[in-house]
C-alpha cells in the first residue's frame, strides 16, 4: 500500500553548499606570522657581522680588468636564517674591480675561529693564497678552488698547514713551499703542481719558510720611509707646535720640507722599507683629524707640491700591510675597507664583506 522509501536522500533544487573549511587557514596564518616575526625580527635586532680586511691584499688582472684581491675575516651572522645557513666564523677572499668597485666574486676559504689568509701572488689564471690551513690555488675567473692543501699535486700529504710555509719568489715567478719533511718545492705561476727546487734555491729559502709562526719584521706604518731619490720623514714642527710635517732628504743629504700641512698623531704607510705609493709621486699618511680629535684619516700627499690630493675617513686605527701595482697604484686594508691610491693621487675607499639578507656577498 505504501511505496518503499528511496535509499538516497532528496537533493535540494539548487544543491546545498558545502561548509567552508577554515581550519587550515587558521593553522597556517599563525605559522606565517610567527615565521615573519622570528626571522624578520631577528634580522632587525641583530647587529651586522664584524668584518676586518687582513694584511695580505694583492693585485691581479681578470679579462683585462684590474682587480684587487682582499682576504678578510667575518665574525658573526645577522638574523636566524644566516645563523642556520652561514658559518659563524669565516675567512673569505673578495675580488673587486679597481676601476668601478664592482664585486666580481667573494668566496669562503675557511671556517677557522682565528684564521688568517694572505695573497702571495697572482698569475694570469690563478691566485695563490696562504692560509692557516695551507696553500689554496684560486681560479681568478670565478674564485673557485683549483687545488689546496694535500690536494696540490707533488705535495699531497706532505703539505704543511701553516701560512708561514709558503712564500712568493718574484725573481723566479713562483711560489716556494716547505713540505713536512723540510724539503723546498716550487709552484710556477698559473700551475697547481709542486716540483723540487735545485739545492741552491733550497738553501736560500729554507730559512724563510717555517711550520711555526714567524715574527713580522715589516711594520705597516713608520715615521720615515724610502722614496725615489731619497727618503721622506714625518718630523715635529719647529718651536714645539703640535703636529708633524713631511721632510724629504736627498741622497746627498739636502733636506726640503714637503708642503706646510701639519699632521697630528701621524705615520707613513709603508710598503716594506719604502713609502706606499711613492711610485705615483705621492705618499700615504695616517693621521688624526685635529689635535684633540680621535677620528682617523688617510691622506695622499704629493711629494712635488705637498698638496693633499685625497683623503678618506677611517673606521679603524688598525692599518694593514699595503700592496702595489706595476703602474704605481697602491692599496691598503683598514678596518672593513680597502683604500686604493690611483696614479693621479686620488683615494677611493671600497667596503669589503657586505652581504644581503641571506648572507650572500653583495
mmCIF file of C-alpha atoms in Angstrom:
data_model
loop_
_atom_site.group_PDB
_atom_site.id
_atom_site.type_symbol
_atom_site.label_atom_id
_atom_site.label_comp_id
_atom_site.label_asym_id
_atom_site.label_seq_id
_atom_site.Cartn_x
_atom_site.Cartn_y
_atom_site.Cartn_z
ATOM 1 C CA UNK A 1 0.000 0.000 0.000
ATOM 2 C CA UNK A 2 2.906 2.351 0.657
ATOM 3 C CA UNK A 3 5.901 2.749 -1.725
ATOM 4 C CA UNK A 4 9.294 1.697 -0.495
ATOM 5 C CA UNK A 5 11.249 4.850 0.516
ATOM 6 C CA UNK A 6 14.273 5.725 -1.567
ATOM 7 C CA UNK A 7 17.682 4.812 -0.175
ATOM 8 C CA UNK A 8 19.035 8.218 -1.258
ATOM 9 C CA UNK A 9 18.344 11.478 0.447
ATOM 10 C CA UNK A 10 16.483 14.007 -1.614
ATOM 11 C CA UNK A 11 18.606 16.698 -3.174
ATOM 12 C CA UNK A 12 17.675 20.339 -2.883
ATOM 13 C CA UNK A 13 16.751 22.024 -6.137
ATOM 14 C CA UNK A 14 19.926 24.056 -6.343
ATOM 15 C CA UNK A 15 22.165 21.879 -4.216
ATOM 16 C CA UNK A 16 23.255 22.557 -0.677
ATOM 17 C CA UNK A 17 26.575 24.487 -0.482
ATOM 18 C CA UNK A 18 29.307 22.696 1.369
ATOM 19 C CA UNK A 19 30.576 24.401 4.507
ATOM 20 C CA UNK A 20 33.924 26.145 4.049
ATOM 21 C CA UNK A 21 36.867 24.577 5.752
ATOM 22 C CA UNK A 22 38.635 27.317 7.712
ATOM 23 C CA UNK A 23 40.833 25.124 9.853
ATOM 24 C CA UNK A 24 43.897 25.086 7.504
ATOM 25 C CA UNK A 25 43.866 28.878 7.196
ATOM 26 C CA UNK A 26 43.601 29.238 10.944
ATOM 27 C CA UNK A 27 46.598 26.955 11.331
ATOM 28 C CA UNK A 28 48.773 28.392 8.537
ATOM 29 C CA UNK A 29 48.286 32.080 9.319
ATOM 30 C CA UNK A 30 49.841 31.941 12.810
ATOM 31 C CA UNK A 31 52.768 29.961 11.419
ATOM 32 C CA UNK A 32 53.357 32.571 8.730
ATOM 33 C CA UNK A 33 53.151 35.382 11.267
ATOM 34 C CA UNK A 34 55.484 33.560 13.641
ATOM 35 C CA UNK A 35 57.983 32.870 10.841
ATOM 36 C CA UNK A 36 57.930 36.501 9.754
ATOM 37 C CA UNK A 37 58.448 37.757 13.279
ATOM 38 C CA UNK A 38 61.045 35.101 14.071
ATOM 39 C CA UNK A 39 63.234 35.578 11.010
ATOM 40 C CA UNK A 40 62.485 39.216 10.218
ATOM 41 C CA UNK A 41 62.587 40.304 13.837
ATOM 42 C CA UNK A 42 65.869 38.522 14.481
ATOM 43 C CA UNK A 43 67.354 40.265 11.445
ATOM 44 C CA UNK A 44 66.172 43.661 12.651
ATOM 45 C CA UNK A 45 67.556 43.381 16.181
ATOM 46 C CA UNK A 46 70.873 41.636 15.466
ATOM 47 C CA UNK A 47 73.960 43.690 14.512
ATOM 48 C CA UNK A 48 75.926 43.441 11.305
ATOM 49 C CA UNK A 49 78.788 40.892 11.355
ATOM 50 C CA UNK A 50 82.253 42.186 12.190
ATOM 51 C CA UNK A 51 84.412 42.447 9.063
ATOM 52 C CA UNK A 52 88.126 43.181 9.010
ATOM 53 C CA UNK A 53 90.397 43.161 5.981
ATOM 54 C CA UNK A 54 93.530 41.135 6.613
ATOM 55 C CA UNK A 55 97.056 42.213 5.847
ATOM 56 C CA UNK A 56 97.776 40.194 2.718
ATOM 57 C CA UNK A 57 95.884 42.016 -0.037
ATOM 58 C CA UNK A 58 97.083 41.792 -3.639
ATOM 59 C CA UNK A 59 96.524 42.910 -7.226
ATOM 60 C CA UNK A 60 95.608 40.800 -10.247
ATOM 61 C CA UNK A 61 94.109 41.126 -13.725
ATOM 62 C CA UNK A 62 90.974 39.326 -14.916
ATOM 63 C CA UNK A 63 89.898 39.670 -18.531
ATOM 64 C CA UNK A 64 91.820 42.906 -18.940
ATOM 65 C CA UNK A 65 90.342 44.419 -15.781
ATOM 66 C CA UNK A 66 92.448 45.458 -12.817
ATOM 67 C CA UNK A 67 91.341 43.500 -9.764
ATOM 68 C CA UNK A 68 92.035 43.889 -6.069
ATOM 69 C CA UNK A 69 92.134 40.654 -4.060
ATOM 70 C CA UNK A 70 91.156 41.233 -0.434
ATOM 71 C CA UNK A 71 91.260 38.466 2.178
ATOM 72 C CA UNK A 72 89.067 39.275 5.151
ATOM 73 C CA UNK A 73 87.619 37.724 8.274
ATOM 74 C CA UNK A 74 83.903 37.793 9.016
ATOM 75 C CA UNK A 75 82.683 37.149 12.559
ATOM 76 C CA UNK A 76 79.014 36.701 13.371
ATOM 77 C CA UNK A 77 75.777 36.455 11.434
ATOM 78 C CA UNK A 78 72.716 38.676 11.147
ATOM 79 C CA UNK A 79 69.349 37.041 11.735
ATOM 80 C CA UNK A 80 68.293 33.429 12.279
ATOM 81 C CA UNK A 81 68.479 32.482 8.611
ATOM 82 C CA UNK A 82 72.149 33.434 8.371
ATOM 83 C CA UNK A 83 72.814 31.722 11.706
ATOM 84 C CA UNK A 84 71.424 28.464 10.326
ATOM 85 C CA UNK A 85 72.879 28.731 6.812
ATOM 86 C CA UNK A 86 76.226 30.503 7.321
ATOM 87 C CA UNK A 87 79.350 29.670 9.308
ATOM 88 C CA UNK A 88 79.728 31.886 12.348
ATOM 89 C CA UNK A 89 83.432 32.467 11.655
ATOM 90 C CA UNK A 90 84.682 32.794 8.094
ATOM 91 C CA UNK A 91 87.871 33.692 6.276
ATOM 92 C CA UNK A 92 86.978 34.861 2.780
ATOM 93 C CA UNK A 93 88.576 36.280 -0.359
ATOM 94 C CA UNK A 94 86.906 39.027 -2.393
ATOM 95 C CA UNK A 95 87.813 40.196 -5.906
ATOM 96 C CA UNK A 96 86.870 43.787 -6.743
ATOM 97 C CA UNK A 97 87.265 45.767 -9.954
ATOM 98 C CA UNK A 98 89.711 48.558 -9.105
ATOM 99 C CA UNK A 99 88.145 50.975 -11.603
ATOM 100 C CA UNK A 100 84.444 50.577 -10.792
ATOM 101 C CA UNK A 101 84.353 48.905 -7.381
ATOM 102 C CA UNK A 102 82.208 46.088 -8.806
ATOM 103 C CA UNK A 103 82.386 42.864 -6.807
ATOM 104 C CA UNK A 104 83.423 40.087 -9.199
ATOM 105 C CA UNK A 105 83.290 37.254 -6.682
ATOM 106 C CA UNK A 106 83.574 36.576 -2.961
ATOM 107 C CA UNK A 107 84.383 33.058 -1.745
ATOM 108 C CA UNK A 108 84.899 31.389 1.610
ATOM 109 C CA UNK A 109 88.369 29.985 2.271
ATOM 110 C CA UNK A 110 87.861 28.502 5.734
ATOM 111 C CA UNK A 111 85.671 28.494 8.840
ATOM 112 C CA UNK A 112 88.515 28.742 11.348
ATOM 113 C CA UNK A 113 87.873 30.702 14.519
ATOM 114 C CA UNK A 114 91.102 32.703 14.255
ATOM 115 C CA UNK A 115 92.102 32.001 10.666
ATOM 116 C CA UNK A 116 94.190 34.319 8.523
ATOM 117 C CA UNK A 117 94.979 34.475 4.827
ATOM 118 C CA UNK A 118 97.384 36.383 2.606
ATOM 119 C CA UNK A 119 97.589 36.685 -1.169
ATOM 120 C CA UNK A 120 101.100 35.629 -2.158
ATOM 121 C CA UNK A 121 100.909 36.172 -5.911
ATOM 122 C CA UNK A 122 98.638 36.111 -8.937
ATOM 123 C CA UNK A 123 99.313 34.959 -12.470
ATOM 124 C CA UNK A 124 97.070 35.247 -15.499
ATOM 125 C CA UNK A 125 94.766 32.401 -14.402
ATOM 126 C CA UNK A 126 95.409 31.584 -10.768
ATOM 127 C CA UNK A 127 95.957 33.366 -7.464
ATOM 128 C CA UNK A 128 97.907 31.796 -4.610
ATOM 129 C CA UNK A 129 96.662 32.345 -1.070
ATOM 130 C CA UNK A 130 98.491 31.217 2.061
ATOM 131 C CA UNK A 131 96.127 30.311 4.906
ATOM 132 C CA UNK A 132 96.445 28.723 8.324
ATOM 133 C CA UNK A 133 95.224 25.506 6.698
ATOM 134 C CA UNK A 134 97.848 25.615 3.942
ATOM 135 C CA UNK A 135 98.087 26.926 0.394
ATOM 136 C CA UNK A 136 94.971 27.497 -1.712
ATOM 137 C CA UNK A 137 95.141 27.928 -5.500
ATOM 138 C CA UNK A 138 92.168 30.013 -6.659
ATOM 139 C CA UNK A 139 90.817 30.454 -10.185
ATOM 140 C CA UNK A 140 90.773 34.184 -10.923
ATOM 141 C CA UNK A 141 87.774 33.839 -13.229
ATOM 142 C CA UNK A 142 85.267 32.848 -10.538
ATOM 143 C CA UNK A 143 87.107 32.318 -7.257
ATOM 144 C CA UNK A 144 86.716 28.549 -7.308
ATOM 145 C CA UNK A 145 89.399 26.448 -5.635
ATOM 146 C CA UNK A 146 91.663 24.725 -8.148
ATOM 147 C CA UNK A 147 93.717 22.895 -5.522
ATOM 148 C CA UNK A 148 94.556 23.280 -1.883
ATOM 149 C CA UNK A 149 96.460 21.668 0.960
ATOM 150 C CA UNK A 150 97.026 17.970 0.388
ATOM 151 C CA UNK A 151 95.227 18.240 -2.945
ATOM 152 C CA UNK A 152 98.172 20.032 -4.558
ATOM 153 C CA UNK A 153 99.929 17.690 -6.956
ATOM 154 C CA UNK A 154 103.504 16.958 -5.937
ATOM 155 C CA UNK A 155 102.825 17.950 -2.327
ATOM 156 C CA UNK A 156 99.984 15.723 -1.174
ATOM 157 C CA UNK A 157 100.083 14.517 2.452
ATOM 158 C CA UNK A 158 103.374 16.382 2.961
ATOM 159 C CA UNK A 159 101.559 19.735 2.805
ATOM 160 C CA UNK A 160 102.103 21.946 5.850
ATOM 161 C CA UNK A 161 99.023 23.518 7.443
ATOM 162 C CA UNK A 162 100.648 26.871 8.215
ATOM 163 C CA UNK A 163 100.774 30.028 6.137
ATOM 164 C CA UNK A 164 104.442 30.641 7.054
ATOM 165 C CA UNK A 165 105.435 27.603 4.972
ATOM 166 C CA UNK A 166 104.612 29.454 1.738
ATOM 167 C CA UNK A 167 106.297 32.464 0.117
ATOM 168 C CA UNK A 168 106.492 34.125 -3.273
ATOM 169 C CA UNK A 169 109.736 34.248 -5.232
ATOM 170 C CA UNK A 170 109.402 37.287 -7.542
ATOM 171 C CA UNK A 171 112.655 36.558 -9.360
ATOM 172 C CA UNK A 172 111.600 33.037 -10.264
ATOM 173 C CA UNK A 173 107.887 33.931 -10.627
ATOM 174 C CA UNK A 174 106.933 31.009 -8.450
ATOM 175 C CA UNK A 175 105.547 30.151 -5.028
ATOM 176 C CA UNK A 176 108.046 28.318 -2.833
ATOM 177 C CA UNK A 177 106.703 25.849 -0.291
ATOM 178 C CA UNK A 178 108.108 23.755 2.505
ATOM 179 C CA UNK A 179 106.939 20.173 2.969
ATOM 180 C CA UNK A 180 106.555 18.361 6.288
ATOM 181 C CA UNK A 181 109.972 16.787 5.778
ATOM 182 C CA UNK A 182 111.560 20.225 5.402
ATOM 183 C CA UNK A 183 112.265 19.951 1.680
ATOM 184 C CA UNK A 184 111.627 23.005 -0.505
ATOM 185 C CA UNK A 185 109.446 22.823 -3.605
ATOM 186 C CA UNK A 186 108.109 25.405 -6.036
ATOM 187 C CA UNK A 187 104.862 26.030 -7.885
ATOM 188 C CA UNK A 188 105.205 28.084 -11.063
ATOM 189 C CA UNK A 189 102.627 30.822 -11.605
ATOM 190 C CA UNK A 190 99.473 29.511 -13.288
ATOM 191 C CA UNK A 191 100.348 25.973 -12.259
ATOM 192 C CA UNK A 192 98.870 23.876 -9.468
ATOM 193 C CA UNK A 193 101.690 21.337 -9.193
ATOM 194 C CA UNK A 194 104.753 21.478 -6.939
ATOM 195 C CA UNK A 195 108.194 20.354 -8.090
ATOM 196 C CA UNK A 196 111.519 20.187 -6.191
ATOM 197 C CA UNK A 197 113.908 23.132 -6.482
ATOM 198 C CA UNK A 198 117.660 22.987 -7.001
ATOM 199 C CA UNK A 199 119.926 22.759 -3.916
ATOM 200 C CA UNK A 200 120.974 26.408 -4.104
ATOM 201 C CA UNK A 201 117.377 27.641 -4.114
ATOM 202 C CA UNK A 202 116.505 25.218 -1.330
ATOM 203 C CA UNK A 203 119.310 26.612 0.822
ATOM 204 C CA UNK A 204 118.230 30.186 0.062
ATOM 205 C CA UNK A 205 114.597 29.688 1.014
ATOM 206 C CA UNK A 206 114.939 27.188 3.852
ATOM 207 C CA UNK A 207 115.369 29.936 6.441
ATOM 208 C CA UNK A 208 112.369 31.921 5.184
ATOM 209 C CA UNK A 209 109.872 29.061 5.453
ATOM 210 C CA UNK A 210 108.545 27.575 8.660
ATOM 211 C CA UNK A 211 105.745 25.451 10.066
ATOM 212 C CA UNK A 212 105.561 27.798 13.064
ATOM 213 C CA UNK A 213 104.692 31.463 13.340
ATOM 214 C CA UNK A 214 107.479 33.760 12.189
ATOM 215 C CA UNK A 215 107.922 37.261 13.644
ATOM 216 C CA UNK A 216 106.601 40.008 11.394
ATOM 217 C CA UNK A 217 109.509 42.382 10.944
ATOM 218 C CA UNK A 218 107.772 44.616 8.406
ATOM 219 C CA UNK A 219 105.738 47.337 10.120
ATOM 220 C CA UNK A 220 102.708 48.651 8.289
ATOM 221 C CA UNK A 221 103.338 52.245 9.393
ATOM 222 C CA UNK A 222 106.585 54.133 10.022
ATOM 223 C CA UNK A 223 107.806 57.686 10.603
ATOM 224 C CA UNK A 224 110.399 57.538 7.797
ATOM 225 C CA UNK A 225 110.481 55.569 4.547
ATOM 226 C CA UNK A 226 112.298 55.425 1.257
ATOM 227 C CA UNK A 227 111.098 57.226 -1.856
ATOM 228 C CA UNK A 228 112.552 57.758 -5.300
ATOM 229 C CA UNK A 229 115.856 59.641 -4.892
ATOM 230 C CA UNK A 230 115.954 59.726 -1.120
ATOM 231 C CA UNK A 231 113.792 59.431 1.951
ATOM 232 C CA UNK A 232 110.733 61.132 3.403
ATOM 233 C CA UNK A 233 110.146 61.590 7.121
ATOM 234 C CA UNK A 234 107.499 62.975 9.455
ATOM 235 C CA UNK A 235 109.200 65.435 11.786
ATOM 236 C CA UNK A 236 107.859 67.575 14.650
ATOM 237 C CA UNK A 237 107.026 71.160 13.811
ATOM 238 C CA UNK A 238 109.689 73.676 14.837
ATOM 239 C CA UNK A 239 109.148 75.507 18.100
ATOM 240 C CA UNK A 240 107.209 72.699 19.745
ATOM 241 C CA UNK A 241 103.978 73.373 17.858
ATOM 242 C CA UNK A 242 101.599 70.385 17.691
ATOM 243 C CA UNK A 243 101.789 68.168 14.642
ATOM 244 C CA UNK A 244 104.374 66.913 12.194
ATOM 245 C CA UNK A 245 105.392 67.913 8.685
ATOM 246 C CA UNK A 246 106.885 65.915 5.849
ATOM 247 C CA UNK A 247 110.574 66.459 5.165
ATOM 248 C CA UNK A 248 112.323 64.966 2.161
ATOM 249 C CA UNK A 249 116.029 64.120 2.250
ATOM 250 C CA UNK A 250 118.017 63.729 -0.977
ATOM 251 C CA UNK A 251 120.790 61.119 -1.350
ATOM 252 C CA UNK A 252 123.378 63.859 -0.824
ATOM 253 C CA UNK A 253 121.794 64.930 2.463
ATOM 254 C CA UNK A 254 119.959 68.056 1.301
ATOM 255 C CA UNK A 255 116.619 68.485 3.090
ATOM 256 C CA UNK A 256 113.415 70.179 1.973
ATOM 257 C CA UNK A 257 110.053 70.446 3.676
ATOM 258 C CA UNK A 258 107.188 68.961 1.647
ATOM 259 C CA UNK A 259 104.327 71.444 1.964
ATOM 260 C CA UNK A 260 103.062 73.223 5.053
ATOM 261 C CA UNK A 261 100.372 70.793 6.200
ATOM 262 C CA UNK A 262 100.736 69.694 9.821
ATOM 263 C CA UNK A 263 99.580 66.149 10.542
ATOM 264 C CA UNK A 264 98.578 65.120 14.064
ATOM 265 C CA UNK A 265 99.381 61.691 15.549
ATOM 266 C CA UNK A 266 100.682 60.816 12.092
ATOM 267 C CA UNK A 267 102.517 57.919 10.454
ATOM 268 C CA UNK A 268 103.503 56.942 6.918
ATOM 269 C CA UNK A 269 102.004 53.826 5.353
ATOM 270 C CA UNK A 270 104.920 51.566 4.459
ATOM 271 C CA UNK A 271 105.474 49.071 1.667
ATOM 272 C CA UNK A 272 108.438 47.179 3.046
ATOM 273 C CA UNK A 273 111.149 49.792 3.572
ATOM 274 C CA UNK A 274 109.592 52.186 1.048
ATOM 275 C CA UNK A 275 106.677 54.565 1.405
ATOM 276 C CA UNK A 276 103.490 53.119 -0.046
ATOM 277 C CA UNK A 277 102.506 54.864 -3.269
ATOM 278 C CA UNK A 278 105.809 56.671 -3.796
ATOM 279 C CA UNK A 279 105.960 55.427 -7.409
ATOM 280 C CA UNK A 280 102.966 57.673 -8.155
ATOM 281 C CA UNK A 281 104.757 60.688 -6.687
ATOM 282 C CA UNK A 282 102.617 60.528 -3.538
ATOM 283 C CA UNK A 283 102.823 59.121 -0.025
ATOM 284 C CA UNK A 284 100.056 57.932 2.289
ATOM 285 C CA UNK A 285 99.769 59.497 5.741
ATOM 286 C CA UNK A 286 97.519 58.164 8.515
ATOM 287 C CA UNK A 287 96.691 60.942 10.947
ATOM 288 C CA UNK A 288 94.140 62.459 13.295
ATOM 289 C CA UNK A 289 91.569 64.899 12.004
ATOM 290 C CA UNK A 290 92.670 67.542 14.508
ATOM 291 C CA UNK A 291 94.789 67.929 17.626
ATOM 292 C CA UNK A 292 92.137 66.651 20.042
ATOM 293 C CA UNK A 293 90.097 64.620 17.555
ATOM 294 C CA UNK A 294 90.478 60.843 17.834
ATOM 295 C CA UNK A 295 88.924 60.241 14.405
ATOM 296 C CA UNK A 296 91.466 58.860 11.941
ATOM 297 C CA UNK A 297 92.016 59.933 8.338
ATOM 298 C CA UNK A 298 94.130 58.576 5.488
ATOM 299 C CA UNK A 299 95.528 61.252 3.169
ATOM 300 C CA UNK A 300 97.522 61.147 -0.058
ATOM 301 C CA UNK A 301 100.197 63.836 -0.230
ATOM 302 C CA UNK A 302 102.037 64.959 -3.363
ATOM 303 C CA UNK A 303 105.809 64.757 -2.951
ATOM 304 C CA UNK A 304 106.226 67.509 -5.538
ATOM 305 C CA UNK A 305 103.931 70.142 -4.044
ATOM 306 C CA UNK A 306 102.958 68.931 -0.590
ATOM 307 C CA UNK A 307 99.287 69.237 -1.522
ATOM 308 C CA UNK A 308 96.817 66.754 -0.070
ATOM 309 C CA UNK A 309 95.316 65.164 -3.182
ATOM 310 C CA UNK A 310 92.811 62.904 -1.455
ATOM 311 C CA UNK A 311 91.503 61.936 1.986
ATOM 312 C CA UNK A 312 89.168 59.269 3.352
ATOM 313 C CA UNK A 313 87.779 58.765 6.853
ATOM 314 C CA UNK A 314 88.753 55.504 8.542
ATOM 315 C CA UNK A 315 86.626 53.160 10.647
ATOM 316 C CA UNK A 316 89.614 51.586 12.378
ATOM 317 C CA UNK A 317 93.012 52.517 13.728
ATOM 318 C CA UNK A 318 94.495 49.195 12.569
ATOM 319 C CA UNK A 319 96.400 49.647 9.303
ATOM 320 C CA UNK A 320 97.217 46.535 7.293
ATOM 321 C CA UNK A 321 100.157 45.907 5.013
ATOM 322 C CA UNK A 322 99.950 47.697 1.682
ATOM 323 C CA UNK A 323 100.265 46.278 -1.821
ATOM 324 C CA UNK A 324 101.478 47.945 -5.024
ATOM 325 C CA UNK A 325 100.728 47.506 -8.715
ATOM 326 C CA UNK A 326 103.097 47.891 -11.653
ATOM 327 C CA UNK A 327 101.652 51.307 -12.577
ATOM 328 C CA UNK A 328 102.350 52.598 -9.069
ATOM 329 C CA UNK A 329 98.830 52.257 -7.706
ATOM 330 C CA UNK A 330 98.751 51.169 -4.075
ATOM 331 C CA UNK A 331 96.140 49.718 -1.753
ATOM 332 C CA UNK A 332 95.915 49.250 1.992
ATOM 333 C CA UNK A 333 93.349 47.456 4.120
ATOM 334 C CA UNK A 334 91.997 49.401 7.087
ATOM 335 C CA UNK A 335 89.109 48.003 9.118
ATOM 336 C CA UNK A 336 86.300 46.866 6.831
ATOM 337 C CA UNK A 337 87.572 48.864 3.826
ATOM 338 C CA UNK A 338 90.333 48.739 1.269
ATOM 339 C CA UNK A 339 91.632 52.160 0.253
ATOM 340 C CA UNK A 340 93.033 52.480 -3.267
ATOM 341 C CA UNK A 341 95.532 55.143 -4.340
ATOM 342 C CA UNK A 342 95.443 55.742 -8.099
ATOM 343 C CA UNK A 343 98.445 57.079 -10.062
ATOM 344 C CA UNK A 344 96.875 60.568 -10.185
ATOM 345 C CA UNK A 345 96.745 60.785 -6.383
ATOM 346 C CA UNK A 346 93.052 60.079 -5.820
ATOM 347 C CA UNK A 347 91.932 57.934 -2.882
ATOM 348 C CA UNK A 348 88.895 55.651 -3.006
ATOM 349 C CA UNK A 349 87.596 53.527 -0.127
ATOM 350 C CA UNK A 350 85.885 50.249 -1.055
ATOM 351 C CA UNK A 351 83.769 48.415 1.520
ATOM 352 C CA UNK A 352 84.577 44.712 1.824
ATOM 353 C CA UNK A 353 82.346 41.912 3.077
ATOM 354 C CA UNK A 354 78.907 43.471 2.611
ATOM 355 C CA UNK A 355 76.073 40.932 2.391
ATOM 356 C CA UNK A 356 72.350 40.760 1.607
ATOM 357 C CA UNK A 357 69.518 39.461 3.819
ATOM 358 C CA UNK A 358 70.544 35.847 3.234
ATOM 359 C CA UNK A 359 74.220 36.483 3.949
ATOM 360 C CA UNK A 360 75.278 36.324 0.310
ATOM 361 C CA UNK A 361 78.081 38.728 -0.736
ATOM 362 C CA UNK A 362 76.739 41.865 -2.371
#
